[in-house]
Coordinates of C-alpha atoms and ligand atoms in Angstrom, one line a residue:
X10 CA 10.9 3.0 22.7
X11 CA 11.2 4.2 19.3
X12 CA 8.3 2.9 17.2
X13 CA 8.7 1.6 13.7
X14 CA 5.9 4.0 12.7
X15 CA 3.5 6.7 14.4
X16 CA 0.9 8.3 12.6
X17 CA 0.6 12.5 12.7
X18 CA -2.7 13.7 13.7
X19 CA -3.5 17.2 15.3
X20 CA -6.3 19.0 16.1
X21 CA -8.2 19.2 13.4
X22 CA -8.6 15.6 13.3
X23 CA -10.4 15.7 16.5
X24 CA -12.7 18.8 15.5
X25 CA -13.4 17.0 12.0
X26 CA -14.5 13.9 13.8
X27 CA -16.7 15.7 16.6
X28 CA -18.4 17.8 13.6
X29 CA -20.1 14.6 12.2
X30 CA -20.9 13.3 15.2
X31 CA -23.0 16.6 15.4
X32 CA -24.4 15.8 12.6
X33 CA -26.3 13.0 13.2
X34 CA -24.9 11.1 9.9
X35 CA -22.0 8.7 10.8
X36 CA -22.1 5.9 8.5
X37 CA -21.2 6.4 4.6
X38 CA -22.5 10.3 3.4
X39 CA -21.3 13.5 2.4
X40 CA -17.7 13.0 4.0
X41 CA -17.3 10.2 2.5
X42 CA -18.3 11.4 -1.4
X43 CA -16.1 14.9 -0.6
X44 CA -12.8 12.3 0.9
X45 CA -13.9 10.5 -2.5
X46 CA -13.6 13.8 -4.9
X47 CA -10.9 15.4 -3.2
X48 CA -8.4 12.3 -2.8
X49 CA -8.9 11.5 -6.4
X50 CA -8.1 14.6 -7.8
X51 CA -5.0 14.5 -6.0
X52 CA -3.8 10.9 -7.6
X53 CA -4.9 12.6 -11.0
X54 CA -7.8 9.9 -11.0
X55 CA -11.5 10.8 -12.4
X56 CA -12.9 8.6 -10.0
X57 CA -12.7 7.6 -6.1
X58 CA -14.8 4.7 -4.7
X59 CA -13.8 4.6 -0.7
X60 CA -13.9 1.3 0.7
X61 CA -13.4 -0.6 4.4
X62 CA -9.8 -1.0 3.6
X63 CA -6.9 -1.6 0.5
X64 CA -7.9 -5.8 0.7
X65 CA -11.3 -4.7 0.3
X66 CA -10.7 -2.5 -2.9
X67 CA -8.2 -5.0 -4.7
X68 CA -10.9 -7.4 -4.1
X69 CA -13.8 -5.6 -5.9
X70 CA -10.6 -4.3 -8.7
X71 CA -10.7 -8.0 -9.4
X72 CA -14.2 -8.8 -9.4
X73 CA -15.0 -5.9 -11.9
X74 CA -12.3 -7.0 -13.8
X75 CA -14.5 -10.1 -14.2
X76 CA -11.9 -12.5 -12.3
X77 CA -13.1 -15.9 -11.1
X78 CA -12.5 -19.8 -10.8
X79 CA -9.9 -21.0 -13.6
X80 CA -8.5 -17.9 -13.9
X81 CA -4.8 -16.9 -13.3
X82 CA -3.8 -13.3 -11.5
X83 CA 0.2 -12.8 -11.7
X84 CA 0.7 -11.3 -8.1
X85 CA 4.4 -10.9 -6.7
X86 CA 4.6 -13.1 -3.4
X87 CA 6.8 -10.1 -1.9
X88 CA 4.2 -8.1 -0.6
X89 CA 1.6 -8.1 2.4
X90 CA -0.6 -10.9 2.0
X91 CA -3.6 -9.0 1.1
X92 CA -2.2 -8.7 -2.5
X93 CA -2.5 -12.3 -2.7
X94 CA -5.5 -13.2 -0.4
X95 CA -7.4 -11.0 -2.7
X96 CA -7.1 -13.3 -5.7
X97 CA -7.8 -15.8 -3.7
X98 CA -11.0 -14.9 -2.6
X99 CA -12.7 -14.5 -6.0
X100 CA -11.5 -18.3 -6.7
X101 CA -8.7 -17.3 -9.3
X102 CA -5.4 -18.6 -8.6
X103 CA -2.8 -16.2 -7.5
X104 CA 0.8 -16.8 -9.6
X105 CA 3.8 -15.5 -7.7
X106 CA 6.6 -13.7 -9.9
X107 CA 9.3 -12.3 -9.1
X108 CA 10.7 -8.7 -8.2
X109 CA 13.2 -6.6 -9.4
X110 CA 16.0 -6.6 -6.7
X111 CA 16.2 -2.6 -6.4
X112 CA 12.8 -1.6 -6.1
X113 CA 10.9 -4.7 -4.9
X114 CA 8.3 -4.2 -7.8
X115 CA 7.3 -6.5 -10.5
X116 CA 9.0 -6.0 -13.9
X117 CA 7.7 -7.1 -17.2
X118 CA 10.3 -9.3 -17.4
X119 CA 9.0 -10.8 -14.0
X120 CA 5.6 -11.3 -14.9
X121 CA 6.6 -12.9 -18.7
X122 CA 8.4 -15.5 -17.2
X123 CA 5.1 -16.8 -15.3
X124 CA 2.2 -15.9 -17.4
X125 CA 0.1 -18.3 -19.4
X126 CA -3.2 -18.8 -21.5
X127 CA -4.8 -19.0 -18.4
X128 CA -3.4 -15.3 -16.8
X129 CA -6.4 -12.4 -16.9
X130 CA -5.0 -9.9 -14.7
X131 CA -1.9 -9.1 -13.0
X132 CA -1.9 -6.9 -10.0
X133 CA 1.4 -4.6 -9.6
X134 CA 2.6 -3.4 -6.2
X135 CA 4.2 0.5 -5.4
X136 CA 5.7 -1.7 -2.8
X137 CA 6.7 0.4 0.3
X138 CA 5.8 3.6 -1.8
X139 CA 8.3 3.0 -4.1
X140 CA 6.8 3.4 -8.2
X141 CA 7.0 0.9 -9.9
X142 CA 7.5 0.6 -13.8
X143 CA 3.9 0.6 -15.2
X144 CA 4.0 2.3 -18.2
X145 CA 6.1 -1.0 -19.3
X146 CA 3.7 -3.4 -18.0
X147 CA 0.9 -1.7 -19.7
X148 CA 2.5 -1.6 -23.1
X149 CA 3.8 -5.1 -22.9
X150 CA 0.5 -6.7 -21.3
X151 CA -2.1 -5.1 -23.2
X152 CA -5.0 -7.3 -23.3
X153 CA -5.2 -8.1 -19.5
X154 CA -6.1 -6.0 -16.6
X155 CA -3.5 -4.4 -14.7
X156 CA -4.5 -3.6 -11.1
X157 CA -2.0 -1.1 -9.1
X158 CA -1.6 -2.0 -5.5
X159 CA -0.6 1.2 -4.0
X160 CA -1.8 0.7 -0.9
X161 CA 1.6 2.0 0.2
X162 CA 2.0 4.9 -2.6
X163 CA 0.1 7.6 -1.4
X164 CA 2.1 11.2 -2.6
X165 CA 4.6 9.0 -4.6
X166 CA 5.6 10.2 -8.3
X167 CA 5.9 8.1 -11.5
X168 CA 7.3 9.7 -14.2
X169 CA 5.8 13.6 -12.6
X170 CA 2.8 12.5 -12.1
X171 CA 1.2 10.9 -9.1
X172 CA 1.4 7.2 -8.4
X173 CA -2.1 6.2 -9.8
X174 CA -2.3 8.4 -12.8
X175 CA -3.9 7.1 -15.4
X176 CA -4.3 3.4 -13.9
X177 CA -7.0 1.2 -15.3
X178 CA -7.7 0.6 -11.4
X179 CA -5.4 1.6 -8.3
X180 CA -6.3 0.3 -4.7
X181 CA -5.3 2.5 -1.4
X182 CA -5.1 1.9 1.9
X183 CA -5.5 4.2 4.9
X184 CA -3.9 2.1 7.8
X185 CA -1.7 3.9 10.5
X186 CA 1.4 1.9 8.6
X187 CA 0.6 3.9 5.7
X188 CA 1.2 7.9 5.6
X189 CA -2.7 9.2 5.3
X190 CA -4.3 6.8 7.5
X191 CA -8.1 7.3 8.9
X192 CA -7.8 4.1 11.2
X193 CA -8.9 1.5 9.2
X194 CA -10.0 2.8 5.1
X195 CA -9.0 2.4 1.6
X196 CA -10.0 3.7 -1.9
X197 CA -10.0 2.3 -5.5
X198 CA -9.6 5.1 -7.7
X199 CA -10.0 4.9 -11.8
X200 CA -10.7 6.9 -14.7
X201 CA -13.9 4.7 -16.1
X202 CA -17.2 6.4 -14.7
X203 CA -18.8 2.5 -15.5
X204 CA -16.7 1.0 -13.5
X205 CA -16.4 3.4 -10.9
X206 CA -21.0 3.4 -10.7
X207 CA -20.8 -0.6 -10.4
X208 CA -17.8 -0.3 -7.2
X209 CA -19.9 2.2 -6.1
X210 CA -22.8 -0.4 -5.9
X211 CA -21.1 -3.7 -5.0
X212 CA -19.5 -2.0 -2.2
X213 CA -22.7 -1.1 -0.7
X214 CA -24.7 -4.8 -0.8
X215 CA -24.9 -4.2 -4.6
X216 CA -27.7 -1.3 -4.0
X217 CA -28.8 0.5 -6.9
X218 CA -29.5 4.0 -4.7
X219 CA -26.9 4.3 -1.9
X220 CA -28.6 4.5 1.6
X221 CA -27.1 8.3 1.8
X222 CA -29.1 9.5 -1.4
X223 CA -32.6 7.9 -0.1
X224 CA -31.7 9.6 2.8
X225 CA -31.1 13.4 1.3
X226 CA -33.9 12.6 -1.2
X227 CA -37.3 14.3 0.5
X228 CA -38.9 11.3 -1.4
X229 CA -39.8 7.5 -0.9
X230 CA -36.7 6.3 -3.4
X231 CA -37.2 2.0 -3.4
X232 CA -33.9 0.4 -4.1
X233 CA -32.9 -2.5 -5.8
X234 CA -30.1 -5.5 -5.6
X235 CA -29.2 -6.3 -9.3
X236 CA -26.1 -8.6 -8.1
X237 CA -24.6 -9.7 -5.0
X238 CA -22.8 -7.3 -3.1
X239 CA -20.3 -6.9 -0.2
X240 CA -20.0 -4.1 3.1
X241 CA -17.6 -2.6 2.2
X242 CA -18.2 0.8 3.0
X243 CA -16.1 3.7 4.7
X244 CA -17.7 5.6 7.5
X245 CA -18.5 9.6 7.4
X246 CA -16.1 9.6 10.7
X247 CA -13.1 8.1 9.3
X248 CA -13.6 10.4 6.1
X249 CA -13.8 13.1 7.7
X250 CA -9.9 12.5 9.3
X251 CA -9.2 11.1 5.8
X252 CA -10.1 14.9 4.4
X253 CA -7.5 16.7 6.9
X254 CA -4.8 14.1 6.7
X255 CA -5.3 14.7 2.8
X256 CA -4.3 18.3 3.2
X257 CA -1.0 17.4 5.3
X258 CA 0.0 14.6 2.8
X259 CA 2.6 16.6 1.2
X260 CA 4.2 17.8 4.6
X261 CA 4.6 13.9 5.6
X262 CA 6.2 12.9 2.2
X263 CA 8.6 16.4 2.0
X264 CA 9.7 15.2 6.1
X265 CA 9.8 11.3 5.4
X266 CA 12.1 12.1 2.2
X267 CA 14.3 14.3 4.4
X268 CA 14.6 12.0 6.8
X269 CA 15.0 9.2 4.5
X270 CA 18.0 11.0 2.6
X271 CA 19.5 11.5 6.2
X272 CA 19.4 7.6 6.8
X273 CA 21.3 7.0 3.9
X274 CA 23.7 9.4 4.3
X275 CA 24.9 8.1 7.8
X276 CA 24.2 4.6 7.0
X277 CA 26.4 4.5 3.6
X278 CA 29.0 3.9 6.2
X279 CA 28.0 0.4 6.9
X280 CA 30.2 -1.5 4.1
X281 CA 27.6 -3.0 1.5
X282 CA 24.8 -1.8 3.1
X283 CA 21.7 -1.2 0.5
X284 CA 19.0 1.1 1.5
X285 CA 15.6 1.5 -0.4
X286 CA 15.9 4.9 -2.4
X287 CA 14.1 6.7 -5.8
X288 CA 14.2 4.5 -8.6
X289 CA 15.3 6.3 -12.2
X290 CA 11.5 6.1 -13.2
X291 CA 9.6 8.5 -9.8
X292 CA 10.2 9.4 -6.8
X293 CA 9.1 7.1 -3.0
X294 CA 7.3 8.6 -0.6
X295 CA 9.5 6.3 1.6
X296 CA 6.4 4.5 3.2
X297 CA 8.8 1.7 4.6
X298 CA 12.5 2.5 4.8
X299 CA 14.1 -1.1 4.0
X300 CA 17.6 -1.6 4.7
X301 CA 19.0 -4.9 3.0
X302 CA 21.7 -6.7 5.0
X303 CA 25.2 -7.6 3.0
X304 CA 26.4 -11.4 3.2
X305 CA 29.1 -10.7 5.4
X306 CA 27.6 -8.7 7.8
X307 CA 28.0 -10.5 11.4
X308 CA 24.6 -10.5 11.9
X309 CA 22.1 -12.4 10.8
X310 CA 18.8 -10.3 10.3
X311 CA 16.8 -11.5 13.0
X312 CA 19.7 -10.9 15.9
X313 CA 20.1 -7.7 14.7
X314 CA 15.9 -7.5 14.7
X315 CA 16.5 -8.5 18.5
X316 CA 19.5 -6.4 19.1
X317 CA 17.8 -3.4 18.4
X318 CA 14.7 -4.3 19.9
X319 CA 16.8 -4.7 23.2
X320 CA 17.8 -1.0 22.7
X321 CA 14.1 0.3 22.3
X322 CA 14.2 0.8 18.7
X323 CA 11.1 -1.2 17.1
X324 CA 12.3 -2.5 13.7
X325 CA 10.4 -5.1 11.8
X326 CA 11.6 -7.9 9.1
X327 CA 11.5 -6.6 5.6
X328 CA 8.6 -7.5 3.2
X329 CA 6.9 -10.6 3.7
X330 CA 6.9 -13.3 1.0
X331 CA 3.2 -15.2 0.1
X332 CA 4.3 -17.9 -1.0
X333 CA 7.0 -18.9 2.4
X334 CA 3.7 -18.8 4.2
X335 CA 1.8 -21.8 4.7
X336 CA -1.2 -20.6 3.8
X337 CA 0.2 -20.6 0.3
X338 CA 2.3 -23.7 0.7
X339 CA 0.0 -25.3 -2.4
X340 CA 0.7 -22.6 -4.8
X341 CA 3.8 -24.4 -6.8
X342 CA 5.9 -21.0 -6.9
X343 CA 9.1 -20.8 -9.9
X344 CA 12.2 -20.2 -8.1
X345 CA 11.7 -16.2 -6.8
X346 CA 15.8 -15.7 -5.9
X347 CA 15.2 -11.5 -5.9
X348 CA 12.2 -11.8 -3.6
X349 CA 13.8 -14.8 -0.9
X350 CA 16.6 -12.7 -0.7
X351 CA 15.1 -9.3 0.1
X352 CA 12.5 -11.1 2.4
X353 CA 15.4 -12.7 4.5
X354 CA 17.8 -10.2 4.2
X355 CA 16.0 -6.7 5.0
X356 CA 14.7 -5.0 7.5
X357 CA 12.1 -1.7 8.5
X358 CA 14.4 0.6 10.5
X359 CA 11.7 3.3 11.8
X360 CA 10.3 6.3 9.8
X361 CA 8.2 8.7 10.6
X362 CA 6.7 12.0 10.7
X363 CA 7.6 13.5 14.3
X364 CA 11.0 11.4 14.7
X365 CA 14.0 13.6 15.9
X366 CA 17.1 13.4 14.2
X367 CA 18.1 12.2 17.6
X368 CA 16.0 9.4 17.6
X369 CA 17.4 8.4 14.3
X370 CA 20.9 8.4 15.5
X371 CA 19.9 6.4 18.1
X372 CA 18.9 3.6 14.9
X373 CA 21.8 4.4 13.1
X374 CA 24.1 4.2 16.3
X375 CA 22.8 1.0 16.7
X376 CA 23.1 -0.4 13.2
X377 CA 27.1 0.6 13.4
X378 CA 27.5 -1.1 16.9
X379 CA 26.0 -4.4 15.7
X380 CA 27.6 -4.2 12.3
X381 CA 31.0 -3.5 14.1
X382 CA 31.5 0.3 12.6
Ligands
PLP20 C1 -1.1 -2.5 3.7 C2 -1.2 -3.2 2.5 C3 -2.3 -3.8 2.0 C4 -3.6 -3.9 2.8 O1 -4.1 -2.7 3.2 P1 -5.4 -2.7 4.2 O2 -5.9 -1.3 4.1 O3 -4.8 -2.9 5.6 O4 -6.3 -3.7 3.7 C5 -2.4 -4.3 0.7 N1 -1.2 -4.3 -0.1 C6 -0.1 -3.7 0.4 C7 1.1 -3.7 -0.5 C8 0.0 -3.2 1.6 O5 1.1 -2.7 2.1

């Protein structure tokens, strides 16, 4: 079976893991504030605040933003659901826009066309690692928050710098179907110290002296709760693999984009076949390679889901869409053409790290029989 995605540990992960077992400290500590420093330096970021996961880190983006019931948060619906569950669960409403057909990303064309008095944020996905436009957004939407979902974007480029750069607040995510992955893990990452000391609380219960500084402090330090907090805390253990995956970050996007350019190559030969690639603005670190299916291909998406899945190659549907989901069947959504296409007419072909370019002419093989090649 080829998988849609495997992540690349070696080693060191293991050794990384063992050494804070050893030490006796496995909940959030010194791994934790090192995977912290070292993970935003590399986004160009002044500030890392790890966190249980991405959904956990858009949620406290929002609630630092000050979002709450009667507010608005433009969020596209063509994402995984945690863009939009997020909003939901500070009592704002999440307003679905639409996505540029190309990249998959909000535009600030897209997010005009649904904002009102009532919008105080709008949270932009680097959907499937692919930039989006945010230098545009900014300028155009001064005045609200902009939150960057890049829980995908990890060693992706935007304009020569790193996807994250200068954001008011970016959220990451460190599951296997992301590059870096330690398990289960996410970060928010900003350049405002303030903001970054309050995360820094609310994640931990809203404590005013984390549990890891009374613990190095050879004093009695008493803490105190100034406002409700969550868990949403990283462990030592899972920063610790964070720290080494860090370091082979730029291997997995240099062999991903290889890869990727190969797939694209061999697959231009499928007659109207569109394939995710760089936008003129950055550069993808090709965290999903999407494939988007022409009208008149004899397929439709799902048999050809099933047809290679009877072949041992594990694709998956292309991005979800929010607001096709019942759990979002109350949001009234304005017509989203670009996103109901992409969402029923692409696919995930699989990408990653240790795939042989045998295995991915096995995919392609497959794509030509089924599209009659
Ligand atoms: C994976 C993903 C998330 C959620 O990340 P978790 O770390 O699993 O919470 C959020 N947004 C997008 C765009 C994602 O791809």
């Amino acid at each position: 079976m080829i998988p849609v995605m495997r992540p690349w540990f070696g080693p060191q992960e293991e050794t990384a893991v063992a050494e804070v077992i050893a030490s006796g400290w496995v909940a959030q500590g010194p791994r934790v504030a090192e995977f912290e420093r070292a993970f935003a330096a590399s986004v160009g970021a002044a500030e890392g605040v790890a966190t249980s996961s991405c959904t956990t880190a858009l949620h406290l983006a929002l609630v630092l933003a000050g979002i709450g019931p009667g507010d608005e948060v433009i969020v596209p619906s063509l994402s995984f659901i945690a863009t939009a569950n997020a909003v939901r669960y500070t009592g704002a409403a999440p307003v679905f826009a639409d996505v540029d057909p190309a990249t998959g990303n909000l535009t600030a064309k897209t997010v005009d066309e649904v904002r009102t008095e009532r919008t105080r944020a709008v949270i932009v996905v680097h959907q499937a690692g692919v930039p989006a436009d945010v230098d545009e957004l900014r300028a155009v939407h001064g005045g609200l928050t902009l939150i960057e979902d890049a829980a995908c974007a990890a060693g992706s480029v935007y304009r020569d710098r790193p996807v994250g750069a200068g954001a008011a607040m970016a959220a990451w995510s460190f599951h296997p179907r992301k590059l870096l992955t330690t398990g289960e893990g996410g970060m928010l990452t900003t350049d405002d110290p303030e903001l970054a000391a309050r995360a820094r609380r609310l994640r931990e219960h809203g404590m005013s002296v984390s549990a890891a500084e009374r613990h190095a402090s050879g004093s009695v330090v008493l803490e105190e709760y100034g406002e409700v907090g969550f868990n949403y805390r990283m462990t030592d253990l899972q920063a610790a693999v964070g720290l080494v995956q860090l370091g082979r970050l730029a291997e997995m996007v240099a062999r991903r984009r290889a890869l990727a350019e190969r797939y694209q190559d061999l697959l231009a030969r499928v007659p109207g076949l569109v394939t995710v690639r760089d936008p003129e603005h950055g550069r993808t670190n090709y965290q999903s390679f999407w494939v988007c299916l022409p009208d008149d291909f004899p397929m439709s998406r799902d048999e050809l889901l099933r047809f290679l899945a009877e072949r041992g190659i594990s694709a998956r549907r292309g991005i979800m869409a929010a607001h096709l989901e019942p759990a979002y069947a109350d949001v009234p959504a304005a017509p989203l053409p670009a996103t109901e296409r992409l969402t029923r007419r692409s696919l995930i072909l699989p990408l990653f790290h240790t795939m042989t370019e045998a295995e991915q002419d096995a995919v392609v093989e497959a794509v030509y029989a089924a599209g009659g090649v």
